[in-house]
Amino acid sequence: MSGLNTDNTVIIEETEAAQLPTPYGIFTIKAFRDSQLKEHAAIFMGDLASSEPVLARIHSECLTGDTLFSLKCDCGFQLKAAMQKIAAEKRGVILYVRQEGRGIGLFNKIRAYHLEDKGLDTVDANVRLGFPPDARRYEICADMFERLGVKEVKLLTNNPTKVEEMQKYHINVVERVPLEVGRNKYNNDYLNTKEIRMGHLLGHQPD
């Protein structure tokens, strides 16, 4: 897999597995360090290396949503829902990838939030700061899946780019599983922007 990483970011080290008790069940956790010294995690249940496709979520780090319970996005809601769905099936994996702010980092993400407070949407805020609407890369995710023995996934996502990227890096996506949760008055415009301007597959039709 390392030969596919056009940005030369590869996994260089991984930890042993350890138990991770959560409100939704007992997961197993492993950490991975890449060649840029970013540290990612995988939490999973069940036998990932069996022949059946694995329920999977690629979740980009979101301090504000995952940790501080922000209502400005749907990230924390999606992480919780993915854990619940995997626990219900007793088999699946979440890759927790250090790509805060769709790849622009926490500092620039908060700068983008400031611009959004002044009326820009999430796309225009990123562009105003000199970034693409979504700067994330997914080579490292395919590498993590391979190291976990995962070849085929049922991918929990509303973002078709994640499906395309996994197929590109030889992780077969046999099904896209929608993960629409957490819409509220604070993130409604944000979700509409993701649907209209970024191509996310959301069932909601904006007013």
Short mmCIF file of C-alpha atoms in Angstrom, two decimals:
data_model
loop_
_atom_site.label_atom_id
_atom_site.label_comp_id
_atom_site.label_asym_id
_atom_site.label_seq_id
_atom_site.Cartn_x
_atom_site.Cartn_y
_atom_site.Cartn_z
CA MET A 1 0.00 0.00 0.00
CA SER A 2 2.86 2.40 0.69
CA GLY A 3 3.59 2.62 -3.01
CA LEU A 4 0.14 4.13 -3.58
CA ASN A 5 0.69 7.07 -1.25
CA THR A 6 1.41 9.86 -3.70
CA ASP A 7 2.03 12.29 -0.84
CA ASN A 8 4.58 9.83 0.63
CA THR A 9 2.61 9.53 3.87
CA VAL A 10 2.78 5.95 5.09
CA ILE A 11 2.22 4.08 8.33
CA ILE A 12 5.56 3.59 10.06
CA GLU A 13 4.49 2.11 13.39
CA GLU A 14 1.49 0.57 15.12
CA THR A 15 0.71 -0.40 18.69
CA GLU A 16 -0.53 -3.64 20.15
CA ALA A 17 -4.29 -3.93 20.58
CA ALA A 18 -6.01 -3.03 23.86
CA GLN A 19 -9.55 -3.13 25.20
CA LEU A 20 -11.63 0.06 25.11
CA PRO A 21 -14.81 -0.13 27.21
CA THR A 22 -17.41 2.40 26.03
CA PRO A 23 -21.07 3.14 26.81
CA TYR A 24 -21.92 1.12 23.67
CA GLY A 25 -19.82 -1.96 24.37
CA ILE A 26 -16.24 -3.10 24.62
CA PHE A 27 -14.20 -2.18 21.55
CA THR A 28 -10.60 -2.98 20.73
CA ILE A 29 -8.27 -0.06 19.96
CA LYS A 30 -5.00 0.22 18.07
CA ALA A 31 -2.98 3.33 17.27
CA PHE A 32 -0.98 4.02 14.12
CA ARG A 33 1.79 6.56 13.55
CA ASP A 34 2.43 7.85 10.05
CA SER A 35 5.55 9.25 8.43
CA GLN A 36 4.41 12.81 9.25
CA LEU A 37 4.26 11.70 12.91
CA LYS A 38 0.48 12.06 13.05
CA GLU A 39 -1.16 9.46 15.27
CA HIS A 40 -4.40 7.82 14.14
CA ALA A 41 -6.58 5.20 15.82
CA ALA A 42 -8.81 2.29 14.89
CA ILE A 43 -11.51 0.97 17.18
CA PHE A 44 -13.22 -2.25 16.25
CA MET A 45 -15.28 -5.26 17.26
CA GLY A 46 -15.33 -8.82 15.96
CA ASP A 47 -13.21 -10.65 13.42
CA LEU A 48 -12.29 -8.12 10.76
CA ALA A 49 -10.34 -10.58 8.65
CA SER A 50 -13.25 -12.92 7.90
CA SER A 51 -14.61 -13.10 4.35
CA GLU A 52 -17.75 -11.03 5.07
CA PRO A 53 -17.67 -7.26 4.34
CA VAL A 54 -17.02 -5.14 7.43
CA LEU A 55 -19.25 -2.28 8.61
CA ALA A 56 -16.80 0.62 8.63
CA ARG A 57 -16.59 4.33 9.27
CA ILE A 58 -13.76 6.69 8.28
CA HIS A 59 -14.08 9.50 10.82
CA SER A 60 -11.95 12.62 10.57
CA GLU A 61 -10.97 14.18 13.88
CA CYS A 62 -13.31 16.96 15.06
CA LEU A 63 -12.38 18.43 18.42
CA THR A 64 -15.37 20.73 18.50
CA GLY A 65 -17.96 18.10 17.59
CA ASP A 66 -16.49 14.89 19.00
CA THR A 67 -15.12 16.28 22.27
CA LEU A 68 -16.82 19.61 22.95
CA PHE A 69 -20.30 18.50 21.76
CA SER A 70 -20.67 21.34 19.25
CA LEU A 71 -24.00 21.57 17.44
CA LYS A 72 -22.36 23.45 14.57
CA CYS A 73 -21.59 20.21 12.68
CA ASP A 74 -22.81 16.61 12.63
CA CYS A 75 -19.45 14.97 13.43
CA GLY A 76 -20.04 14.04 17.06
CA PHE A 77 -23.48 12.68 16.22
CA GLN A 78 -22.01 10.55 13.43
CA LEU A 79 -19.26 9.13 15.63
CA LYS A 80 -21.75 8.12 18.31
CA ALA A 81 -24.16 6.60 15.75
CA ALA A 82 -21.35 4.65 14.08
CA MET A 83 -20.25 3.19 17.43
CA GLN A 84 -23.84 2.22 18.20
CA LYS A 85 -24.35 0.55 14.81
CA ILE A 86 -21.12 -1.43 15.09
CA ALA A 87 -21.97 -2.49 18.64
CA ALA A 88 -25.40 -3.67 17.46
CA GLU A 89 -23.78 -5.83 14.77
CA LYS A 90 -20.94 -6.85 17.12
CA ARG A 91 -18.54 -6.42 14.21
CA GLY A 92 -17.09 -3.38 12.53
CA VAL A 93 -14.37 -0.74 12.61
CA ILE A 94 -13.99 3.02 12.92
CA LEU A 95 -10.83 4.69 11.65
CA TYR A 96 -10.27 7.88 13.62
CA VAL A 97 -8.05 9.93 11.34
CA ARG A 98 -6.18 13.08 12.36
CA GLN A 99 -7.51 15.40 9.66
CA GLU A 100 -9.08 18.13 11.75
CA GLY A 101 -11.16 20.70 9.92
CA ARG A 102 -11.41 18.64 6.72
CA GLY A 103 -7.63 18.62 6.60
CA ILE A 104 -6.79 22.28 7.37
CA GLY A 105 -6.09 21.85 11.09
CA LEU A 106 -7.73 23.22 14.22
CA PHE A 107 -6.21 26.72 13.99
CA ASN A 108 -7.49 27.31 10.47
CA LYS A 109 -10.78 25.60 11.24
CA ILE A 110 -11.50 28.17 13.96
CA ARG A 111 -10.48 30.94 11.56
CA ALA A 112 -13.01 29.49 9.11
CA TYR A 113 -15.64 29.43 11.87
CA HIS A 114 -15.00 33.16 12.38
CA LEU A 115 -15.70 33.79 8.70
CA GLU A 116 -18.84 31.66 8.92
CA ASP A 117 -20.00 33.82 11.82
CA LYS A 118 -19.74 36.76 9.39
CA GLY A 119 -21.96 35.03 6.81
CA LEU A 120 -19.73 32.81 4.65
CA ASP A 121 -20.62 29.16 4.21
CA THR A 122 -18.15 26.40 5.02
CA VAL A 123 -16.92 26.14 1.42
CA ASP A 124 -16.33 29.85 0.91
CA ALA A 125 -14.68 30.19 4.34
CA ASN A 126 -12.07 27.55 3.46
CA VAL A 127 -11.47 29.08 0.05
CA ARG A 128 -11.12 32.58 1.55
CA LEU A 129 -8.33 31.17 3.74
CA GLY A 130 -6.56 29.72 0.71
CA PHE A 131 -7.63 26.09 1.10
CA PRO A 132 -9.80 23.76 -0.98
CA PRO A 133 -13.29 23.02 0.38
CA ASP A 134 -12.00 19.60 1.49
CA ALA A 135 -8.25 19.02 1.88
CA ARG A 136 -8.42 15.49 3.29
CA ARG A 137 -6.53 12.53 1.84
CA TYR A 138 -7.44 8.88 2.25
CA GLU A 139 -4.37 6.81 1.33
CA ILE A 140 -3.57 6.35 4.99
CA CYS A 141 -7.08 4.97 5.62
CA ALA A 142 -6.64 2.24 3.03
CA ASP A 143 -3.29 1.39 4.62
CA MET A 144 -4.94 1.11 8.06
CA PHE A 145 -7.71 -1.10 6.68
CA GLU A 146 -5.14 -3.42 5.10
CA ARG A 147 -3.15 -3.68 8.32
CA LEU A 148 -6.37 -4.68 10.10
CA GLY A 149 -7.08 -7.35 7.49
CA VAL A 150 -10.06 -5.50 6.00
CA LYS A 151 -10.58 -5.93 2.25
CA GLU A 152 -14.30 -5.20 1.77
CA VAL A 153 -16.42 -2.68 3.64
CA LYS A 154 -19.95 -1.44 4.08
CA LEU A 155 -18.98 2.19 4.46
CA LEU A 156 -20.92 4.41 6.85
CA THR A 157 -20.83 7.73 5.04
CA ASN A 158 -22.80 10.38 3.20
CA ASN A 159 -19.71 11.46 1.28
CA PRO A 160 -19.27 9.76 -2.12
CA THR A 161 -15.62 10.89 -2.26
CA LYS A 162 -14.78 8.44 0.54
CA VAL A 163 -16.28 5.61 -1.50
CA GLU A 164 -14.33 6.63 -4.59
CA GLU A 165 -11.09 6.97 -2.65
CA MET A 166 -11.37 3.55 -1.02
CA GLN A 167 -12.07 1.94 -4.39
CA LYS A 168 -9.09 3.81 -5.81
CA TYR A 169 -6.83 2.33 -3.14
CA HIS A 170 -8.20 -1.21 -3.54
CA ILE A 171 -10.56 -1.38 -0.56
CA ASN A 172 -13.79 -2.70 -2.07
CA VAL A 173 -16.88 -0.77 -0.94
CA VAL A 174 -19.76 -3.20 -1.39
CA GLU A 175 -22.33 -0.82 0.08
CA ARG A 176 -22.62 2.79 1.16
CA VAL A 177 -24.59 2.99 4.40
CA PRO A 178 -26.13 6.46 4.99
CA LEU A 179 -25.33 8.11 8.31
CA GLU A 180 -27.73 11.05 8.60
CA VAL A 181 -27.96 12.17 12.21
CA GLY A 182 -27.82 15.31 14.30
CA ARG A 183 -29.47 17.93 12.09
CA ASN A 184 -30.42 20.95 14.18
CA LYS A 185 -30.93 24.70 13.85
CA TYR A 186 -27.22 25.41 14.29
CA ASN A 187 -25.94 23.05 11.58
CA ASN A 188 -28.83 23.08 9.12
CA ASP A 189 -27.15 25.54 6.74
CA TYR A 190 -23.84 23.66 7.08
CA LEU A 191 -25.48 20.37 6.09
CA ASN A 192 -27.32 22.03 3.20
CA THR A 193 -23.97 23.37 1.96
CA LYS A 194 -22.42 19.90 2.16
CA GLU A 195 -25.32 18.54 0.11
CA ILE A 196 -25.60 21.30 -2.48
CA ARG A 197 -22.00 22.42 -2.93
CA MET A 198 -19.95 19.37 -1.88
CA GLY A 199 -22.09 16.56 -3.25
CA HIS A 200 -22.84 14.78 -0.01
CA LEU A 201 -25.74 12.37 -0.34
CA LEU A 202 -28.30 13.63 2.13
CA GLY A 203 -31.99 12.92 1.89
CA HIS A 204 -33.02 16.33 3.19
CA GLN A 205 -34.27 18.73 0.56
CA PRO A 206 -33.45 22.33 1.56
CA ASP A 207 -36.30 24.83 1.73
#
